[in-house]
Short mmCIF file of C-alpha atoms in Angstrom, two decimals:
data_model
loop_
_atom_site.label_atom_id
_atom_site.label_comp_id
_atom_site.label_asym_id
_atom_site.label_seq_id
_atom_site.Cartn_x
_atom_site.Cartn_y
_atom_site.Cartn_z
CA MET A 1 108.47 28.04 105.66
CA LYS A 2 106.64 28.45 108.93
CA ASP A 3 103.02 27.94 110.09
CA ILE A 4 101.62 30.70 112.28
CA HIS A 5 98.27 31.25 113.89
CA VAL A 6 96.52 34.57 113.25
CA VAL A 7 93.69 35.50 115.66
CA ILE A 8 91.32 38.41 114.86
CA ALA A 9 88.84 39.59 117.52
CA THR A 10 86.18 41.82 115.91
CA PHE A 11 83.86 44.20 117.78
CA LYS A 12 80.41 45.42 116.82
CA ASN A 13 81.48 49.01 117.42
CA LYS A 14 82.54 51.26 114.59
CA ILE A 15 85.70 53.23 115.25
CA SER A 16 87.73 55.96 113.52
CA GLN A 17 91.46 55.90 112.83
CA GLU A 18 91.87 58.70 115.39
CA GLU A 19 90.16 56.60 118.07
CA ILE A 20 92.45 53.58 117.70
CA PRO A 21 95.06 54.79 120.29
CA TYR A 22 92.21 55.12 122.81
CA PHE A 23 90.97 51.67 121.90
CA ARG A 24 94.48 50.35 122.38
CA GLY A 25 94.71 52.01 125.79
CA SER A 26 91.45 50.43 126.91
CA ILE A 27 92.67 46.95 125.96
CA ILE A 28 96.01 47.53 127.74
CA ARG A 29 94.11 48.40 130.91
CA LEU A 30 91.83 45.43 130.45
CA SER A 31 94.84 43.15 130.17
CA GLU A 32 96.32 44.62 133.38
CA ASN A 33 99.29 45.97 131.44
CA LEU A 34 100.43 42.69 129.90
CA PRO A 35 103.48 43.54 127.77
CA LEU A 36 102.26 41.73 124.68
CA PHE A 37 99.45 44.32 124.44
CA HIS A 38 101.68 47.40 124.50
CA ASN A 39 105.16 46.20 123.44
CA HIS A 40 106.90 47.81 126.44
CA MET A 41 108.92 46.48 129.38
CA GLU A 42 109.63 48.25 132.67
CA ASP A 43 112.99 49.40 131.30
CA GLY A 44 111.76 50.59 127.91
CA PHE A 45 110.42 49.41 124.55
CA LEU A 46 110.28 45.94 123.16
CA TYR A 47 111.68 46.72 119.73
CA GLY A 48 110.55 43.47 118.09
CA TYR A 49 107.68 43.13 115.69
CA PRO A 50 104.35 43.67 117.54
CA LEU A 51 102.44 40.43 117.98
CA VAL A 52 99.24 42.24 119.01
CA GLN A 53 97.93 44.93 116.68
CA TYR A 54 94.90 47.18 116.85
CA LYS A 55 92.83 47.46 113.66
CA ARG A 56 89.88 49.05 111.93
CA ILE A 57 88.42 46.36 109.66
CA ASP A 58 85.42 47.40 107.54
CA GLY A 59 85.02 50.24 110.00
CA HIS A 60 84.90 47.98 113.06
CA ALA A 61 87.32 47.91 115.92
CA ALA A 62 89.43 44.74 115.88
CA ILE A 63 92.51 43.23 117.46
CA LEU A 64 94.92 41.00 115.55
CA GLY A 65 97.28 38.65 117.30
CA ILE A 66 100.02 36.35 115.97
CA ASN A 67 100.97 33.16 117.80
CA GLU A 68 101.35 34.02 121.51
CA GLY A 69 99.73 37.37 120.80
CA GLY A 70 96.67 35.56 119.50
CA GLU A 71 96.59 33.25 122.54
CA ALA A 72 96.70 36.33 124.79
CA ILE A 73 93.72 37.83 122.97
CA LYS A 74 91.66 34.63 123.30
CA LYS A 75 92.47 34.36 126.98
CA LEU A 76 91.56 38.04 127.58
CA PHE A 77 88.09 37.48 126.11
CA GLU A 78 87.37 33.92 127.03
CA ASP A 79 84.82 35.04 129.71
CA ARG A 80 84.12 38.57 128.46
CA VAL A 81 81.92 39.82 125.64
CA ARG A 82 81.46 43.46 126.68
CA TYR A 83 83.51 46.06 128.50
CA GLU A 84 83.31 49.83 129.11
CA CYS A 85 85.86 52.17 127.61
CA GLN A 86 86.44 55.80 126.77
CA LEU A 87 87.20 56.54 123.10
CA GLY A 88 88.44 60.07 123.43
CA LYS A 89 85.40 62.11 124.47
CA ARG A 90 82.80 59.43 123.99
CA PRO A 91 82.07 56.58 126.48
CA VAL A 92 81.42 53.30 124.70
CA GLU A 93 80.38 49.79 125.65
CA MET A 94 82.54 47.66 123.42
CA GLU A 95 80.79 44.45 122.27
CA LEU A 96 82.70 41.51 120.89
CA ILE A 97 81.19 39.97 117.70
CA GLY A 98 83.55 37.02 117.53
CA ILE A 99 87.09 35.65 117.43
CA ARG A 100 88.43 33.70 114.51
CA THR A 101 91.73 31.82 114.33
CA GLU A 102 93.41 30.98 111.04
CA LYS A 103 96.48 28.92 110.36
CA PHE A 104 98.74 30.55 107.78
CA THR A 105 101.92 29.34 106.16
CA VAL A 106 104.51 32.08 105.70
CA ALA A 107 107.11 31.11 103.11
CA CYS A 108 109.59 32.38 100.60
CA LEU A 109 108.17 31.65 97.18
CA ASP A 110 109.46 31.04 93.64
CA GLU A 111 106.77 33.33 92.23
CA ASP A 112 105.71 36.74 93.52
CA GLN A 113 102.34 37.53 95.05
CA SER A 114 100.59 40.86 94.87
CA TYR A 115 99.39 42.91 97.89
CA THR A 116 98.02 46.31 98.79
CA ILE A 117 99.35 48.30 101.69
CA LYS A 118 97.49 51.26 103.26
CA GLY A 119 98.62 53.93 105.74
CA TRP A 120 102.23 52.86 105.28
CA LEU A 121 104.83 54.97 107.16
CA PRO A 122 108.16 54.02 105.57
CA LEU A 123 110.21 57.13 106.41
CA ASN A 124 111.81 58.54 109.59
CA SER A 125 113.61 61.80 110.40
CA GLN A 126 116.89 60.35 109.20
CA ASN A 127 115.86 59.00 105.72
CA TYR A 128 113.21 61.64 104.96
CA ARG A 129 115.81 64.03 103.57
CA GLN A 130 117.36 61.14 101.58
CA TYR A 131 113.95 60.48 100.09
CA LEU A 132 113.49 64.10 99.08
CA ASP A 133 117.00 64.15 97.49
CA ALA A 134 116.49 60.85 95.58
CA ASP A 135 116.92 60.95 91.80
CA GLY A 136 113.34 61.58 90.67
CA LEU A 137 110.35 59.26 91.05
CA VAL A 138 112.39 56.16 90.03
CA GLY A 139 114.96 56.85 92.73
CA ARG A 140 112.25 57.44 95.36
CA ILE A 141 110.39 54.24 94.50
CA THR A 142 113.67 52.25 94.52
CA MET A 143 114.37 53.60 98.01
CA LEU A 144 110.82 52.76 99.20
CA GLU A 145 111.18 49.22 97.78
CA ARG A 146 114.37 48.71 99.88
CA ILE A 147 112.51 50.00 103.01
CA LEU A 148 109.58 47.69 102.29
CA VAL A 149 111.97 44.72 102.05
CA GLY A 150 113.30 45.73 105.49
CA ASN A 151 109.77 45.95 106.88
CA ILE A 152 108.95 42.46 105.62
CA LEU A 153 112.22 41.12 107.08
CA SER A 154 111.26 42.61 110.45
CA PHE A 155 107.95 40.65 110.32
CA LEU A 156 109.80 37.46 109.40
CA LYS A 157 112.23 37.97 112.29
CA GLY A 158 109.29 38.52 114.61
CA ILE A 159 107.98 35.05 113.82
CA ASP A 160 111.49 33.52 113.85
CA LEU A 161 111.61 32.76 110.13
CA TYR A 162 114.68 33.40 108.07
CA CYS A 163 114.54 33.07 104.29
CA ASP A 164 117.53 31.44 102.56
CA VAL A 165 116.78 33.19 99.28
CA PRO A 166 116.93 36.93 98.41
CA LEU A 167 113.73 38.76 99.19
CA ARG A 168 112.28 40.60 96.23
CA CYS A 169 109.89 43.54 96.33
CA ARG A 170 108.50 45.70 93.52
CA ILE A 171 106.13 48.63 94.00
CA LEU A 172 103.57 48.60 91.18
CA GLN A 173 101.56 51.70 92.19
CA LEU A 174 102.21 54.38 94.77
CA ASP A 175 99.68 56.88 96.12
CA GLY A 176 99.63 59.37 98.91
CA GLY A 177 102.61 60.97 100.53
CA GLU A 178 100.06 62.62 102.92
CA PRO A 179 101.32 64.16 106.22
CA TYR A 180 100.72 61.95 109.27
CA GLY A 181 101.39 62.96 112.85
CA TYR A 182 103.46 60.42 114.76
CA LYS A 183 105.05 60.97 118.17
CA HIS A 184 105.40 64.75 117.69
CA MET A 185 106.80 64.26 114.19
CA GLU A 186 105.17 64.65 110.83
CA LEU A 187 105.71 61.62 108.60
CA LEU A 188 104.42 60.76 105.08
CA SER A 189 101.72 58.14 104.75
CA PHE A 190 101.47 56.10 101.60
CA SER A 191 99.19 53.51 99.98
CA ALA A 192 100.62 51.17 97.41
CA LYS A 193 100.33 48.00 95.41
CA PHE A 194 103.38 45.76 95.47
CA ARG A 195 104.68 42.31 94.61
CA THR A 196 106.99 40.18 96.74
CA ASN A 197 108.20 36.59 96.86
CA VAL A 198 106.91 36.05 100.44
CA SER A 199 103.43 34.80 101.44
CA LEU A 200 102.06 37.25 104.02
CA PRO A 201 98.78 37.07 106.00
CA SER A 202 96.23 39.79 105.26
CA TYR A 203 95.64 42.54 107.83
CA ILE A 204 99.12 42.43 109.42
CA GLY A 205 100.88 45.80 109.59
CA LEU A 206 104.30 46.68 108.12
CA GLY A 207 106.47 49.70 108.90
CA LYS A 208 106.19 52.29 111.65
CA SER A 209 103.25 52.26 114.02
CA SER A 210 102.10 48.92 112.55
CA SER A 211 100.32 48.11 115.82
CA LEU A 212 97.97 51.11 115.27
CA ASN A 213 96.38 50.18 111.94
CA ASN A 214 99.20 51.57 109.81
CA GLY A 215 100.85 49.71 106.91
CA VAL A 216 97.98 47.23 106.76
CA ILE A 217 98.37 44.74 103.89
CA THR A 218 95.86 42.60 102.03
CA LEU A 219 96.42 39.98 99.41
CA MET A 220 95.25 40.96 95.93
CA LYS A 221 93.20 38.21 94.38
#
């Protein structure tokens, strides 16, 4: 069990999924290239779980930060409500609506909780062929469940939490398998409903490109 702080800064501006990389770039420049905002170091990538993530919540541009990522977001906007940026071909004055901070307890549970996940990118060039060769739909879902367990474990590692019980994950509904362009590769994007024995905060991302509004989860009530 571990308490974390989740910060979400929401903007008045509506944004498309395609504009999120430009939005991210504008925030990186605004932060003067602070590593938390882009997950890179001078000698390459920071391969840990991203503690700052760029979102589209109810159509609005937003930034989510966990622990030190959240503190960095609050510091960046403590004296700033508006800033100019270029979202692709359109210049925009971004206007901050507000910043909210929530304390959340992440824990391994006795009973499972249900979530949705959208824009999930579970596969890479190595396991894509394995997915295609899996034994029917059951085999593919079993494989995706193992990958989702790994994605959740990556999040737990990112917040320095290690569960002493086996992590369970069951996919209840799977939709999509739509092509998604990612770093000159074409991946498959899924939406799903799943159950797991870990409490997870809504709006965090799991899987590939989780910092760019992919693999966004929400708790099902």
